[in-house]
PDB file of C-alpha atoms in Angstrom:
ATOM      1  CA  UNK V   1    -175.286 -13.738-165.397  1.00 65.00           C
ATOM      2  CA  UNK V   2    -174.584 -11.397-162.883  1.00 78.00           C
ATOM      3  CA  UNK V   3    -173.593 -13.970-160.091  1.00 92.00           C
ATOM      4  CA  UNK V   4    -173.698 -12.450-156.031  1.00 96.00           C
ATOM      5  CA  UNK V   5    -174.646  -8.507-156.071  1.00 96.00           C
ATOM      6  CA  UNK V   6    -173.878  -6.458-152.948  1.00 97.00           C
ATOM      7  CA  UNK V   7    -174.860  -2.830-152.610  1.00 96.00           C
ATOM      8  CA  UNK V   8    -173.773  -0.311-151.772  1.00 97.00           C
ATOM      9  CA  UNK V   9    -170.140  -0.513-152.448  1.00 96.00           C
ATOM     10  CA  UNK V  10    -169.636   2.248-149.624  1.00 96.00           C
ATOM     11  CA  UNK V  11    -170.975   3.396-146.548  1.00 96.00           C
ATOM     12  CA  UNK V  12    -170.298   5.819-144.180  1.00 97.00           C
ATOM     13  CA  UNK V  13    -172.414   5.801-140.761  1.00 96.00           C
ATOM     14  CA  UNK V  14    -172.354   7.725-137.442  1.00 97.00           C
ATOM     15  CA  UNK V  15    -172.394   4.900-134.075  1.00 97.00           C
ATOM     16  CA  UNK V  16    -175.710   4.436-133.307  1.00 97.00           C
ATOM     17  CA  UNK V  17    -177.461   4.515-137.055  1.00 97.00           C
ATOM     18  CA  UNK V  18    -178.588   1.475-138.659  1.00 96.00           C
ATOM     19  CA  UNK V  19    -178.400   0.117-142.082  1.00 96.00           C
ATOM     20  CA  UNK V  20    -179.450  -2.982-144.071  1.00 97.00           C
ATOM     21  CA  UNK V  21    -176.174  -4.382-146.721  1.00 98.00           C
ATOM     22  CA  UNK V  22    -177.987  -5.778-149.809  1.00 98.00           C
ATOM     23  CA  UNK V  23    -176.826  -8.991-151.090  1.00 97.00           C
ATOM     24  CA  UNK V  24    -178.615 -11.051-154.034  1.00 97.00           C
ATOM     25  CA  UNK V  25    -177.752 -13.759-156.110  1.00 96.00           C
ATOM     26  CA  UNK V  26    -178.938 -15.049-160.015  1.00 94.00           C
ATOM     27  CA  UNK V  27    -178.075 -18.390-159.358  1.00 91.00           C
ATOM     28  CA  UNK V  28    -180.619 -20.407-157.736  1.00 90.00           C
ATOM     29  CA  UNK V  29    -178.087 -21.325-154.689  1.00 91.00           C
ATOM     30  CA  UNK V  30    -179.465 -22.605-151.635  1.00 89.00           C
ATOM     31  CA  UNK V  31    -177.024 -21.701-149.351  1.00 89.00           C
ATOM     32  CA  UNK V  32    -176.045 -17.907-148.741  1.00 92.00           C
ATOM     33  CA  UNK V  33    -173.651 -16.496-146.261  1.00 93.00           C
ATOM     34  CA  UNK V  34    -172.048 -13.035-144.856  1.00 96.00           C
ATOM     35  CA  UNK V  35    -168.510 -12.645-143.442  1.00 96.00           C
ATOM     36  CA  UNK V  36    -166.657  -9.520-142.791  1.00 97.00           C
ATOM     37  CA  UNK V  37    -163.050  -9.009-143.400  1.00 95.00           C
ATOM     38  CA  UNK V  38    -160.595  -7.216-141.668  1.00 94.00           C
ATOM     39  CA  UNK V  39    -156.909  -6.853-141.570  1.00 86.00           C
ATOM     40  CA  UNK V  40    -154.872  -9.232-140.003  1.00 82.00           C
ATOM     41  CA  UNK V  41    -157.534 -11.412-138.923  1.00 85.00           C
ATOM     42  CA  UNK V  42    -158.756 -13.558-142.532  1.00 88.00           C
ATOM     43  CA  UNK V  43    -162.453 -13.833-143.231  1.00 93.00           C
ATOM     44  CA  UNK V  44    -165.067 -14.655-140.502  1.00 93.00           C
ATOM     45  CA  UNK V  45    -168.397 -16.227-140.879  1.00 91.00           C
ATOM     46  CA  UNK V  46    -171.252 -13.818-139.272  1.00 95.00           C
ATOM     47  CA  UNK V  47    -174.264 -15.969-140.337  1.00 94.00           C
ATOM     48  CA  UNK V  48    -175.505 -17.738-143.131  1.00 91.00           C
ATOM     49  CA  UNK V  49    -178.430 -20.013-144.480  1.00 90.00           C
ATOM     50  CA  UNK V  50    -179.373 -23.090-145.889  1.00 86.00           C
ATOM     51  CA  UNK V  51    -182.410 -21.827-147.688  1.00 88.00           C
ATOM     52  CA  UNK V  52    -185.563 -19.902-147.205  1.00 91.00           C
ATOM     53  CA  UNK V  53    -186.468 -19.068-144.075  1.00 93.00           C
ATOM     54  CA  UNK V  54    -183.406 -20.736-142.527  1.00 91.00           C
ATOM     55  CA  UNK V  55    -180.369 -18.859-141.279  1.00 93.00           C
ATOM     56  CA  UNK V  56    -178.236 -19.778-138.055  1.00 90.00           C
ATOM     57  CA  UNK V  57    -174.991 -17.889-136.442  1.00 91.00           C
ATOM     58  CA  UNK V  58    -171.354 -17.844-137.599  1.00 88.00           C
ATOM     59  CA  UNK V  59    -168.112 -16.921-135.575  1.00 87.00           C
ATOM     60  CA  UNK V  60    -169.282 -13.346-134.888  1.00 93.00           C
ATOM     61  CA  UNK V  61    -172.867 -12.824-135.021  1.00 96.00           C
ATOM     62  CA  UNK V  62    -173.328 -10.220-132.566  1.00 96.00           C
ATOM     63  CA  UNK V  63    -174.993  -6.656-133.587  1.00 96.00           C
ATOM     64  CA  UNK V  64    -176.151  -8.312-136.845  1.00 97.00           C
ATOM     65  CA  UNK V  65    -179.464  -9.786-137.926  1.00 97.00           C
ATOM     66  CA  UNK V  66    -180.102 -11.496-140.821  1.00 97.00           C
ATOM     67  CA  UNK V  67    -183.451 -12.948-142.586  1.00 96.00           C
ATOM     68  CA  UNK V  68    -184.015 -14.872-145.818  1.00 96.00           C
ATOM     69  CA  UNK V  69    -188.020 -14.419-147.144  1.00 96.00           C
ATOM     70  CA  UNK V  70    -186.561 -15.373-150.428  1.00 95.00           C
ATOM     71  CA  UNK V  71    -183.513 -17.453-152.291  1.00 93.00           C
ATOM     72  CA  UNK V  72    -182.189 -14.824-154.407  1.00 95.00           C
ATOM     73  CA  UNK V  73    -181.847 -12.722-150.935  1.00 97.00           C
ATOM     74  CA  UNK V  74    -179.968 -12.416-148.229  1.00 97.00           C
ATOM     75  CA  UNK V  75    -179.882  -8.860-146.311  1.00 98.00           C
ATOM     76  CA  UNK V  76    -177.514  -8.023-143.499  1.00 98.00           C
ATOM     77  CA  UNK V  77    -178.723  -5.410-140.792  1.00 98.00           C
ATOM     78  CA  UNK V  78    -176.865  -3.093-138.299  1.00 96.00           C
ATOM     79  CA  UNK V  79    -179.583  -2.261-135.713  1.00 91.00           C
ATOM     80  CA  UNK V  80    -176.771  -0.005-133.768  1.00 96.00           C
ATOM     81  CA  UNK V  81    -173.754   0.663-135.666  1.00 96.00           C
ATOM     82  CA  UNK V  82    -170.979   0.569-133.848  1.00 97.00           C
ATOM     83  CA  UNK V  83    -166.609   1.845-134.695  1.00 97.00           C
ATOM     84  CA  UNK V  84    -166.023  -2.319-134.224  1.00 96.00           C
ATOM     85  CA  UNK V  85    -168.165  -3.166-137.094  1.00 97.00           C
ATOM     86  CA  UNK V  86    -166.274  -0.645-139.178  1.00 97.00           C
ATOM     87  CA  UNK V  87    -165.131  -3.378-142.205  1.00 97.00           C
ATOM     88  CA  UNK V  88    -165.163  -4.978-145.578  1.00 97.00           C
ATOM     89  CA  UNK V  89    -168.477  -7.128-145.739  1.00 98.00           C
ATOM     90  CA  UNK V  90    -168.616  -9.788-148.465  1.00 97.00           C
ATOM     91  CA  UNK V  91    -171.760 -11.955-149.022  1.00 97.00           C
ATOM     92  CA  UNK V  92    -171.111 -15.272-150.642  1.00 94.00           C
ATOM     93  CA  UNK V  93    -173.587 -18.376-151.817  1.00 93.00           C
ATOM     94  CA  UNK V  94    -173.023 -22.035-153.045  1.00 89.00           C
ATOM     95  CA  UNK V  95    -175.015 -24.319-155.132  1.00 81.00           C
ATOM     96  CA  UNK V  96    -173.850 -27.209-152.653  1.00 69.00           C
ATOM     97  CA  UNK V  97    -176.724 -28.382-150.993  1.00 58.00           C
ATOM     98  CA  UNK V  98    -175.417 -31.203-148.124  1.00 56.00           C
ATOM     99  CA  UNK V  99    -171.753 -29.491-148.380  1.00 59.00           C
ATOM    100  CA  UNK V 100    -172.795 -26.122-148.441  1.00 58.00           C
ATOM    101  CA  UNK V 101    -169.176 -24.899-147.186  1.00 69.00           C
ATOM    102  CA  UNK V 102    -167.875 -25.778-150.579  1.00 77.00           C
ATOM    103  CA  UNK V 103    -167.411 -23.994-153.635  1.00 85.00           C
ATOM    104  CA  UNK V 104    -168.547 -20.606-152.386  1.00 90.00           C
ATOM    105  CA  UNK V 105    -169.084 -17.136-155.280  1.00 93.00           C
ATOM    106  CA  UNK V 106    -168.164 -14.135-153.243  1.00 95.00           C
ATOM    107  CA  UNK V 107    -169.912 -10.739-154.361  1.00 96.00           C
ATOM    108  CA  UNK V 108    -167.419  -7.830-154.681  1.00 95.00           C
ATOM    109  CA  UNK V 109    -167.915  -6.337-151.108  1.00 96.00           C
ATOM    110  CA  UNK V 110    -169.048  -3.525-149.090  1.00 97.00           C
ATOM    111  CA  UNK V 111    -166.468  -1.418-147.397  1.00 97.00           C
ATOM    112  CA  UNK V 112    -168.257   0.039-144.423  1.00 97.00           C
ATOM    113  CA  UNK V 113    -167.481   2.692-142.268  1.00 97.00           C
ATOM    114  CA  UNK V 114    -168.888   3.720-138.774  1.00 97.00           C
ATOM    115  CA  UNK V 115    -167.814   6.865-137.167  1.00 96.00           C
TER     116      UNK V 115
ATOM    117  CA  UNK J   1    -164.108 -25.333-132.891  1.00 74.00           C
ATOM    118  CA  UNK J   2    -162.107 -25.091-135.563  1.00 80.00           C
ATOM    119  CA  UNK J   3    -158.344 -22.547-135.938  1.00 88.00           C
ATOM    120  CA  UNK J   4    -156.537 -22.198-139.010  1.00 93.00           C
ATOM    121  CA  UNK J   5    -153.223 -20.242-139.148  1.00 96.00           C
ATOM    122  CA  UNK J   6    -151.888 -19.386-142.289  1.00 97.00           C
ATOM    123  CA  UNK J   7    -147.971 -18.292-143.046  1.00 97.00           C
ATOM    124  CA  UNK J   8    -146.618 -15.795-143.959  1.00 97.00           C
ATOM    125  CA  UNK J   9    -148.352 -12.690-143.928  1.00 96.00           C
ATOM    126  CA  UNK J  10    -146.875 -11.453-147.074  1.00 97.00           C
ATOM    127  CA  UNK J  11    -144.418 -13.148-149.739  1.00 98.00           C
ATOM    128  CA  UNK J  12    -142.387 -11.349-152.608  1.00 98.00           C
ATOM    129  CA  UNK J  13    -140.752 -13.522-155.733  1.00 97.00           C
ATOM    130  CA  UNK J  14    -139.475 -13.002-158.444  1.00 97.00           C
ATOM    131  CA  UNK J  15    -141.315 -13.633-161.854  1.00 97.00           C
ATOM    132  CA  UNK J  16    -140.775 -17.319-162.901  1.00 97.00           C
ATOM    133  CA  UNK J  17    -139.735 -18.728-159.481  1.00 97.00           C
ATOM    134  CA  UNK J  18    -142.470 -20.428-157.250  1.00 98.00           C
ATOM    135  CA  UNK J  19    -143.950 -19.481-154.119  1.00 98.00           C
ATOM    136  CA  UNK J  20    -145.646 -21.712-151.420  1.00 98.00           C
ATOM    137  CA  UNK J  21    -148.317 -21.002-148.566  1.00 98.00           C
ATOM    138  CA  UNK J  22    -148.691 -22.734-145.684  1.00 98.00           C
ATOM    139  CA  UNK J  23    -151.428 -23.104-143.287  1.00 98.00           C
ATOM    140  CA  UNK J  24    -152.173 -25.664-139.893  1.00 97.00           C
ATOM    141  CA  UNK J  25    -155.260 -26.245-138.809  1.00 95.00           C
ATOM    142  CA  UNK J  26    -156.838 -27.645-135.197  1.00 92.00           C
ATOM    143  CA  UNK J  27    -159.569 -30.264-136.001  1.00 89.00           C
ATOM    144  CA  UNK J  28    -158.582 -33.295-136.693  1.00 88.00           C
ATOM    145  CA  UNK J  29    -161.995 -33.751-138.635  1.00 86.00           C
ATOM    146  CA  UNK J  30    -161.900 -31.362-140.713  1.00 89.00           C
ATOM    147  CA  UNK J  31    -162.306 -32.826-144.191  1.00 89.00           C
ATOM    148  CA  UNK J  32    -162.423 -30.106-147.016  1.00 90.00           C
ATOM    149  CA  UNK J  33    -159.641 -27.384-147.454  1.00 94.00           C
ATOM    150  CA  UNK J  34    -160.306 -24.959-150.354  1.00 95.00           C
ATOM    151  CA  UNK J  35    -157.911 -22.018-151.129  1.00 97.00           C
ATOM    152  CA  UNK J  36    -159.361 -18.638-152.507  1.00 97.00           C
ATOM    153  CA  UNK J  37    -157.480 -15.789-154.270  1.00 98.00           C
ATOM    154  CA  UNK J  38    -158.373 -12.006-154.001  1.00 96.00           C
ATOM    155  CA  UNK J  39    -157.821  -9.662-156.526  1.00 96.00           C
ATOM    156  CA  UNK J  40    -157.390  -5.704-154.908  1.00 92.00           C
ATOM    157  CA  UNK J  41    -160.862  -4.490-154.869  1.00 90.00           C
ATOM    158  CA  UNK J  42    -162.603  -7.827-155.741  1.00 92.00           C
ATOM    159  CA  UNK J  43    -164.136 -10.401-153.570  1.00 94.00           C
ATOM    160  CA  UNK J  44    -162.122 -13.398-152.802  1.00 96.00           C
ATOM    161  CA  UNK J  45    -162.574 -16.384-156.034  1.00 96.00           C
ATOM    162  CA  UNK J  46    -162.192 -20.221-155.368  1.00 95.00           C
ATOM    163  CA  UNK J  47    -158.740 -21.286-157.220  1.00 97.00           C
ATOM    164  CA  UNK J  48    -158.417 -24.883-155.672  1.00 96.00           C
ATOM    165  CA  UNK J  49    -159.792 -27.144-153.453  1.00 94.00           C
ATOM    166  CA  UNK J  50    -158.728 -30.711-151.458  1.00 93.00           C
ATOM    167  CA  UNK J  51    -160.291 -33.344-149.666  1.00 90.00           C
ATOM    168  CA  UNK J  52    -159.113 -35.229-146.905  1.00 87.00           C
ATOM    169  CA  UNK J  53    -158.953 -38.830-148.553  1.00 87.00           C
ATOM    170  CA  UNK J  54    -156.525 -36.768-151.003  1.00 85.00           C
ATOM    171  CA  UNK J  55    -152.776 -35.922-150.548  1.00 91.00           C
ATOM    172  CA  UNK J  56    -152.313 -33.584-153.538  1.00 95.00           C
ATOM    173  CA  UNK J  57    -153.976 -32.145-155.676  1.00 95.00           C
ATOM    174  CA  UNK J  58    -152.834 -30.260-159.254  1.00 96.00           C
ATOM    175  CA  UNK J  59    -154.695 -27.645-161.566  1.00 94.00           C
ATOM    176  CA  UNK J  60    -151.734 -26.534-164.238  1.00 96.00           C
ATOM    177  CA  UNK J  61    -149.476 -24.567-162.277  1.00 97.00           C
ATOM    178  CA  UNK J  62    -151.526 -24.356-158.697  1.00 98.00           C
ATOM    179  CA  UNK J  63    -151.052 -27.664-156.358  1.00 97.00           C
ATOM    180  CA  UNK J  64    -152.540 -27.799-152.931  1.00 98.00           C
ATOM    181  CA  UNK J  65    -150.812 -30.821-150.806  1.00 97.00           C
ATOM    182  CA  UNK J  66    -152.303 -32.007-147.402  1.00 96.00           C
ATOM    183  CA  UNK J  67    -150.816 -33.989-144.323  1.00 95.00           C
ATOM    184  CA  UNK J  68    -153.428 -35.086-142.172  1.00 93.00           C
ATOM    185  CA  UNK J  69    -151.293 -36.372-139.403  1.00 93.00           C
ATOM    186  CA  UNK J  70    -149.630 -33.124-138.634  1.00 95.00           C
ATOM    187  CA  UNK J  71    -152.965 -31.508-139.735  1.00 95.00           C
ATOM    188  CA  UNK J  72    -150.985 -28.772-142.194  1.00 95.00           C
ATOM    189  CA  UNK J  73    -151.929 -28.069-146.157  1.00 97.00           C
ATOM    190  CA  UNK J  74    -149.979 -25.777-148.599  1.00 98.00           C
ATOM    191  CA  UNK J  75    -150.568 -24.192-151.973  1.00 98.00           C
ATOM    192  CA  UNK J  76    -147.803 -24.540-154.382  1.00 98.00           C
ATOM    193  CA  UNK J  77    -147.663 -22.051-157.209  1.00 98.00           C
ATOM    194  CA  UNK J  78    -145.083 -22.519-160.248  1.00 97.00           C
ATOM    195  CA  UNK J  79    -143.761 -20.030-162.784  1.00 98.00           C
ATOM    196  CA  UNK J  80    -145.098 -17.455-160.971  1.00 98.00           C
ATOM    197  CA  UNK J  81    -146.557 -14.385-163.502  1.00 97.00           C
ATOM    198  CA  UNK J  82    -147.388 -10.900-161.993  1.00 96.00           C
ATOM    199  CA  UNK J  83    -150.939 -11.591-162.070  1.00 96.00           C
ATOM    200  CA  UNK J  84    -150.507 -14.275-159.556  1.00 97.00           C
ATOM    201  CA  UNK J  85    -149.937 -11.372-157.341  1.00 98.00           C
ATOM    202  CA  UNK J  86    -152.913 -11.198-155.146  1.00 97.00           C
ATOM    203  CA  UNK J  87    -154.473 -11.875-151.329  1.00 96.00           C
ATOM    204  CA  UNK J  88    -153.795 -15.999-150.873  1.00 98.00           C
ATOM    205  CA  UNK J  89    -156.825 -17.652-148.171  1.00 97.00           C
ATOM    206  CA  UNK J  90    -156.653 -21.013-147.358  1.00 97.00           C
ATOM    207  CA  UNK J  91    -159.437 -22.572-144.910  1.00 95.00           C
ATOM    208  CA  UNK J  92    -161.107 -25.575-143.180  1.00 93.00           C
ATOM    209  CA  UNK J  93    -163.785 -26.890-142.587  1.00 85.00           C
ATOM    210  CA  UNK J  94    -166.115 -30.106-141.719  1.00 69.00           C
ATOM    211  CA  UNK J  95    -169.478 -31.183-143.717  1.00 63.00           C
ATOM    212  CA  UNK J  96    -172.092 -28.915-142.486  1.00 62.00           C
ATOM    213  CA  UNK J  97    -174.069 -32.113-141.782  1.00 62.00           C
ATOM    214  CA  UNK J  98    -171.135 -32.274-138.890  1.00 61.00           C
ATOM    215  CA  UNK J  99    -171.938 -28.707-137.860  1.00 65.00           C
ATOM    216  CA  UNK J 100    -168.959 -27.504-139.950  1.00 70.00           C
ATOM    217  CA  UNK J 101    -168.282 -24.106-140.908  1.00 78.00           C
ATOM    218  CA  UNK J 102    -165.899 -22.956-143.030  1.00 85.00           C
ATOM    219  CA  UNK J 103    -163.205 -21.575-141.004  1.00 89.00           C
ATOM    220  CA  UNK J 104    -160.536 -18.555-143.133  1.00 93.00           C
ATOM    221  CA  UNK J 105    -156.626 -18.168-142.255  1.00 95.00           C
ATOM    222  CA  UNK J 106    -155.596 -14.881-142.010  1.00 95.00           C
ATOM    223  CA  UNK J 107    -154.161 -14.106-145.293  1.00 95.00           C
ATOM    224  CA  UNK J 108    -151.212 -13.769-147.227  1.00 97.00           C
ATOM    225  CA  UNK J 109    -150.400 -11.203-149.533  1.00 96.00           C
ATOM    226  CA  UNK J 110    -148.177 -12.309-152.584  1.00 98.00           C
ATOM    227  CA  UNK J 111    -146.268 -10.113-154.997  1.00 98.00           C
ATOM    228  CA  UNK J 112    -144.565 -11.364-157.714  1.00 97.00           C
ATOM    229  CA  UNK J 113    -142.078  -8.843-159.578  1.00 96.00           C
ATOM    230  CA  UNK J 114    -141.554  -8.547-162.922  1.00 92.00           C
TER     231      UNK J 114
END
């Protein structure tokens, strides 16, 4: 069981380039989410979704798009990369279905960089 | 919406000795406050979680207590080993039916020495 898989576990990127982060999950959960985390500041929510073809905005949404054809996945796209969205990017999901906050499998993470 | 701050930033004990996180949060209807641990290079992994009809909570030597009226939850961790050493997150949040989202503290980073 290979739980939440994010790829690629690096990436480097010159300001204006875009890039999709990969996240899928084995587990049948309804309820996927992305945050990014950077020092100082914790983990914060960018967007997440209840199921297929249902996402909604987090804390920081802005610059990132997000779509969800299927359960098992749950991309994460830079149209315009920007230095601010230089950052670790974890992906998590949760079986929970009415308290989908809870209980949430993080994948190992994608350290991105933007030049 | 909801803030949680989380203290301190970064705690060092000795092995055996026990070591306890604090974090305050803003809404007063926030229900659910789980704490996750992160391993260097890993993602963050649920250790321990609380409800808000629940002052304490225990899971061998990890105990999470909560005071609703001054809206502040800790993690307690006893006989401390080095592999407890690791990123600490606590957070809050209401049901999503309420809109909730789960809101992270900032962090702290606990090293336990041998």
């Amino acid at each position: 069981n290979a739980g939440v898989t994010q790829t690629p576990k690096f990436q480097v990127l010159k300001t204006g380039q875009s890039m999709t982060l990969q996240c899928a999950q084995d587990m049948n959960h309804e309820y996927m989410s992305w945050y990014r985390q950077d020092p100082g500041m914790g983990l914060r929510l960018i967007h997440y979704s209840v199921g297929a073809g249902i996402t909604d905005q987090g804390e920081v949404p802005n610059g990132y798009n997000v779509s969800r054809s299927t359960t098992e996945d749950f991309p994460l796209r830079l149209l315009s990369a920007a230095p601010s969205q230089t950052s670790v990017y974890f992906c998590a999901s949760s079986s929970q279905s009415w308290t989908v906050n809870e209980k949430l499998f993080f994948g190992s993470g994608t350290q991105l960089s933007v030049l | 919406g909801e803030n949680v701050e989380q203290h301190p930033s970064t705690l060092s004990v000795q092995e055996g000795d026990s070591a306890v996180i604090k974090c305050t949060y803003s809404d007063s209807a926030s229900n659910y406050f789980p704490w996750y641990k992160q391993e260097l290079g890993k993602g963050p992994q649920l250790i321990i979680d609380i409800r808000s009809n629940v002052g304490e909570k225990k899971d061998q030597r990890i105990a999470v207590t909560l005071n609703k009226t001054a809206k502040h939850f800790s993690l307690h961790i006893t006989e401390t080993q080095p592999e407890d050493s690791a990123v600490y997150f606590c957070a809050a949040t209401t049901s999503y039916n309420q809109g909730g989202k789960l809101i992270f503290g900032q962090g702290t980073e606990l090293s336990v020495k041998p």
